[in-house]
């Protein structure tokens, strides 16, 4: 039972022959021995069809083209640092992209290299790709680890391969230099790759990222250096196009900078200094100078630069080719989309673009503080100059009398009497008696305007041999003294005037320095937000600047292409901006181009007012020219300014005085100065106008168009009136006119207006008429009786009534300004 029995058998279901099984075993064994997919990380399940479908995108195709071009980018005809840096910088994140970029970089090497040098670079790229593919660098160390790894691989690989050919110190130095240059470019391209990886918008690019892409562009231009299309250099066309765009975006500075960079590319590539450096730099400068004329102006400036420098080129064929390259670049530049300027970060070429609102405020405050200190120091300089003149005057007055007396004695004793035979007796032995007698003669000449011989002491007549001649000499000296004293007084008065004017200039500068608004800032965050929204809504806006003032007011300065005279800024853009901000905005001021359809429209939007005003003015002058001046303006802070000034007297002189006051007042208030500071400045200026008496009255009204609150500021002016229905209120003051005293005396009073109120401002020439009658309140009674809301009609009625009362012969200039306020619907 324990004996083993072995029987033969055959599997009926198995139809595979022994040879087939042997072949399968051999195939399996061979496949286990060599499988290329297992030796490439990440390609175990590689499918070429699926790979092409998923990877062949526009972005990846651009990367491939970049690898082909940068493999041709030589530095000094021997170094190829760009291709290594490009492969590692853009391929270290994605291993598949790393393999593809390496493959196409090797293909690009076949177009520029051959022989042993070709195989050295191919092997170096292969080794670099394999090491980067298998090496995992920690994220925290990638920024310095990957460039260091690139440097090491290139240096070691090329040094070992050099031993196979010919060992030389020069070749090793070239390898070291190329390795370090590749490591630096790797870091630069990693910055570009990082910006593309996070898909940052152009306006968010930092200065380092912009610089990295500029370096990448230079490498691409260098790679296209010897690529020609119909005998035209592709790199030259790209350089010209880059200069044109830089000139349009950044002006003459940007155009010149890019021109210099493009001009040195041939020198970097071939180690030969190129003539294109000067041509590109000058052309970029001229193109930037014509930036304000738009694209056509930039093209004209660039063409002028090319033509100006072409006279130094002797090769006619080179000039013709250069003109063709310039024409093609200008054509491409001209047909670029209009939105290109808005999409490219115009202000990115500098560290200011990275500052946010807080940093900009700090910078503005420091700048304004510096300007304020400089102006205050300048004011101190003028004050010191003024004190110098006054000190000189006091010293001269102190020694004037003594100097005159010494002068008279000097002239008589040392000149007139010096050759007399009795000189030693008179001015030696009898010096005291002679001096006393001469002094008495001086007193007589000073009191009576001249001396006579008979009026002198008898002793003097007896002793002096030439008494009559001496009396004539003394009278002559006194005439000279009177003449000199007259001109000295005139000089002193001029010196006093200059001193007063210098101290006045010092006060004006000091007032301007104190009035600088250090709270006005540019809201960069709002600017970025509005620009993005306008771009999304396809609004053609060239520039937009939101400005917030210290008073809380905000206004937007907007620049757009010319609107063909259709007022698009008021009809369309104001409504869109209002909806974006959630607040009603309206056009405050606008500046249209001289030629419709050319240039740019500039306008300012501000928060829409709650109230609106209408004004009417009527005047009547005593002479041909009315001496009263007025101004009506809407200030940036949302206030309506009405100012009436009455100069001293009538006619042209009074008009000049009053016009200077109102014009300067409007300018200062528009610049943001406080009303008190503006009035003190005007007072100082009027004191400086001349040495004669010069003053003017000033009646100023400022209406807040958001609250309807009115501020009356009266300086020597006539009363004003507020008419509400049948009731009339009076606003008066008792201050002196402006330009009389150094210290300004002004009266200020605030009132609240209601819709449909009338505000009446008149000069004293109207009220002077009533004072000659029995009732000097005729204007108040006249306003109570009228039933009219049109401000122009009311102003004309006031002037007509005043002319009737004066029987058509007014004693002074007359002006009436009427303002009507209502809701701004």
PDB file of N, CA and C in Angstrom, residues 217-218 221-222 225 235-236 238-244 255-268 274 276-277 280-281:
ATOM      1  N   UNK A 217      13.566  87.634 -22.320  1.00  0.00           N
ATOM      2  CA  UNK A 217      13.387  88.206 -23.651  1.00  0.00           C
ATOM      3  C   UNK A 217      14.709  88.497 -24.332  1.00  0.00           C
ATOM      4  N   UNK A 218      15.691  88.979 -23.553  1.00  0.00           N
ATOM      5  CA  UNK A 218      17.015  89.215 -24.135  1.00  0.00           C
ATOM      6  C   UNK A 218      17.633  87.910 -24.633  1.00  0.00           C
ATOM      7  N   UNK A 221      16.013  87.020 -27.938  1.00  0.00           N
ATOM      8  CA  UNK A 221      16.531  87.861 -29.024  1.00  0.00           C
ATOM      9  C   UNK A 221      17.934  87.413 -29.421  1.00  0.00           C
ATOM     10  N   UNK A 222      18.745  87.051 -28.450  1.00  0.00           N
ATOM     11  CA  UNK A 222      20.089  86.557 -28.753  1.00  0.00           C
ATOM     12  C   UNK A 222      20.035  85.232 -29.504  1.00  0.00           C
ATOM     13  N   UNK A 225      19.509  85.744 -33.210  1.00  0.00           N
ATOM     14  CA  UNK A 225      20.448  86.728 -33.724  1.00  0.00           C
ATOM     15  C   UNK A 225      20.841  86.461 -35.176  1.00  0.00           C
ATOM     16  N   UNK A 235      15.716  89.124 -35.092  1.00  0.00           N
ATOM     17  CA  UNK A 235      16.061  89.744 -33.813  1.00  0.00           C
ATOM     18  C   UNK A 235      16.026  91.268 -33.915  1.00  0.00           C
ATOM     19  N   UNK A 236      16.445  91.826 -35.040  1.00  0.00           N
ATOM     20  CA  UNK A 236      16.396  93.278 -35.200  1.00  0.00           C
ATOM     21  C   UNK A 236      14.958  93.788 -35.207  1.00  0.00           C
ATOM     22  N   UNK A 238      12.416  92.363 -33.696  1.00  0.00           N
ATOM     23  CA  UNK A 238      11.904  92.252 -32.324  1.00  0.00           C
ATOM     24  C   UNK A 238      12.480  93.372 -31.451  1.00  0.00           C
ATOM     25  N   UNK A 239      13.760  93.681 -31.618  1.00  0.00           N
ATOM     26  CA  UNK A 239      14.362  94.771 -30.844  1.00  0.00           C
ATOM     27  C   UNK A 239      13.672  96.100 -31.130  1.00  0.00           C
ATOM     28  N   UNK A 240      13.429  96.382 -32.376  1.00  0.00           N
ATOM     29  CA  UNK A 240      12.758  97.637 -32.736  1.00  0.00           C
ATOM     30  C   UNK A 240      11.339  97.681 -32.170  1.00  0.00           C
ATOM     31  N   UNK A 241      10.647  96.555 -32.236  1.00  0.00           N
ATOM     32  CA  UNK A 241       9.291  96.507 -31.683  1.00  0.00           C
ATOM     33  C   UNK A 241       9.314  96.726 -30.173  1.00  0.00           C
ATOM     34  N   UNK A 242      10.298  96.138 -29.480  1.00  0.00           N
ATOM     35  CA  UNK A 242      10.413  96.343 -28.041  1.00  0.00           C
ATOM     36  C   UNK A 242      10.697  97.783 -27.682  1.00  0.00           C
ATOM     37  N   UNK A 243      11.531  98.448 -28.453  1.00  0.00           N
ATOM     38  CA  UNK A 243      11.834  99.860 -28.191  1.00  0.00           C
ATOM     39  C   UNK A 243      10.593 100.722 -28.396  1.00  0.00           C
ATOM     40  N   UNK A 244       9.829 100.456 -29.432  1.00  0.00           N
ATOM     41  CA  UNK A 244       8.605 101.224 -29.682  1.00  0.00           C
ATOM     42  C   UNK A 244       7.605 101.063 -28.544  1.00  0.00           C
ATOM     43  N   UNK A 255      12.287 104.123 -23.352  1.00  0.00           N
ATOM     44  CA  UNK A 255      12.739 103.850 -24.716  1.00  0.00           C
ATOM     45  C   UNK A 255      14.252 103.823 -24.826  1.00  0.00           C
ATOM     46  N   UNK A 256      14.919 104.754 -24.143  1.00  0.00           N
ATOM     47  CA  UNK A 256      16.383 104.778 -24.174  1.00  0.00           C
ATOM     48  C   UNK A 256      16.969 103.559 -23.486  1.00  0.00           C
ATOM     49  N   UNK A 257      16.392 103.171 -22.340  1.00  0.00           N
ATOM     50  CA  UNK A 257      16.906 102.020 -21.604  1.00  0.00           C
ATOM     51  C   UNK A 257      16.805 100.747 -22.433  1.00  0.00           C
ATOM     52  N   UNK A 258      15.630 100.505 -23.011  1.00  0.00           N
ATOM     53  CA  UNK A 258      15.455  99.301 -23.827  1.00  0.00           C
ATOM     54  C   UNK A 258      16.326  99.388 -25.083  1.00  0.00           C
ATOM     55  N   UNK A 259      16.503 100.602 -25.641  1.00  0.00           N
ATOM     56  CA  UNK A 259      17.366 100.750 -26.804  1.00  0.00           C
ATOM     57  C   UNK A 259      18.803 100.374 -26.503  1.00  0.00           C
ATOM     58  N   UNK A 260      19.305 100.793 -25.340  1.00  0.00           N
ATOM     59  CA  UNK A 260      20.671 100.429 -24.957  1.00  0.00           C
ATOM     60  C   UNK A 260      20.791  98.923 -24.752  1.00  0.00           C
ATOM     61  N   UNK A 261      19.788  98.335 -24.105  1.00  0.00           N
ATOM     62  CA  UNK A 261      19.826  96.887 -23.863  1.00  0.00           C
ATOM     63  C   UNK A 261      19.806  96.116 -25.176  1.00  0.00           C
ATOM     64  N   UNK A 262      18.970  96.532 -26.105  1.00  0.00           N
ATOM     65  CA  UNK A 262      18.921  95.846 -27.399  1.00  0.00           C
ATOM     66  C   UNK A 262      20.184  96.110 -28.211  1.00  0.00           C
ATOM     67  N   UNK A 263      20.792  97.262 -28.033  1.00  0.00           N
ATOM     68  CA  UNK A 263      21.985  97.578 -28.800  1.00  0.00           C
ATOM     69  C   UNK A 263      23.202  96.779 -28.388  1.00  0.00           C
ATOM     70  N   UNK A 264      23.264  96.372 -27.105  1.00  0.00           N
ATOM     71  CA  UNK A 264      24.438  95.616 -26.660  1.00  0.00           C
ATOM     72  C   UNK A 264      24.282  94.119 -26.901  1.00  0.00           C
ATOM     73  N   UNK A 265      23.119  93.664 -27.380  1.00  0.00           N
ATOM     74  CA  UNK A 265      22.928  92.231 -27.624  1.00  0.00           C
ATOM     75  C   UNK A 265      23.912  91.699 -28.665  1.00  0.00           C
ATOM     76  N   UNK A 266      24.104  92.371 -29.815  1.00  0.00           N
ATOM     77  CA  UNK A 266      25.107  91.851 -30.760  1.00  0.00           C
ATOM     78  C   UNK A 266      26.504  91.789 -30.169  1.00  0.00           C
ATOM     79  N   UNK A 267      26.837  92.778 -29.327  1.00  0.00           N
ATOM     80  CA  UNK A 267      28.158  92.772 -28.711  1.00  0.00           C
ATOM     81  C   UNK A 267      28.304  91.595 -27.745  1.00  0.00           C
ATOM     82  N   UNK A 268      27.243  91.284 -26.991  1.00  0.00           N
ATOM     83  CA  UNK A 268      27.304  90.147 -26.063  1.00  0.00           C
ATOM     84  C   UNK A 268      27.402  88.839 -26.829  1.00  0.00           C
ATOM     85  N   UNK A 274      28.863  96.683 -31.628  1.00  0.00           N
ATOM     86  CA  UNK A 274      27.955  96.904 -32.755  1.00  0.00           C
ATOM     87  C   UNK A 274      27.561  98.375 -32.863  1.00  0.00           C
ATOM     88  N   UNK A 276      24.717  99.299 -33.748  1.00  0.00           N
ATOM     89  CA  UNK A 276      23.290  99.420 -33.420  1.00  0.00           C
ATOM     90  C   UNK A 276      23.057 100.005 -32.039  1.00  0.00           C
ATOM     91  N   UNK A 277      24.066 100.004 -31.151  1.00  0.00           N
ATOM     92  CA  UNK A 277      23.878 100.538 -29.804  1.00  0.00           C
ATOM     93  C   UNK A 277      23.464 102.004 -29.844  1.00  0.00           C
ATOM     94  N   UNK A 280      19.890 102.452 -31.666  1.00  0.00           N
ATOM     95  CA  UNK A 280      18.745 102.061 -30.848  1.00  0.00           C
ATOM     96  C   UNK A 280      18.523 103.047 -29.701  1.00  0.00           C
ATOM     97  N   UNK A 281      19.606 103.498 -29.051  1.00  0.00           N
ATOM     98  CA  UNK A 281      19.463 104.404 -27.914  1.00  0.00           C
ATOM     99  C   UNK A 281      18.867 105.740 -28.348  1.00  0.00           C
TER     100      UNK A 281
END
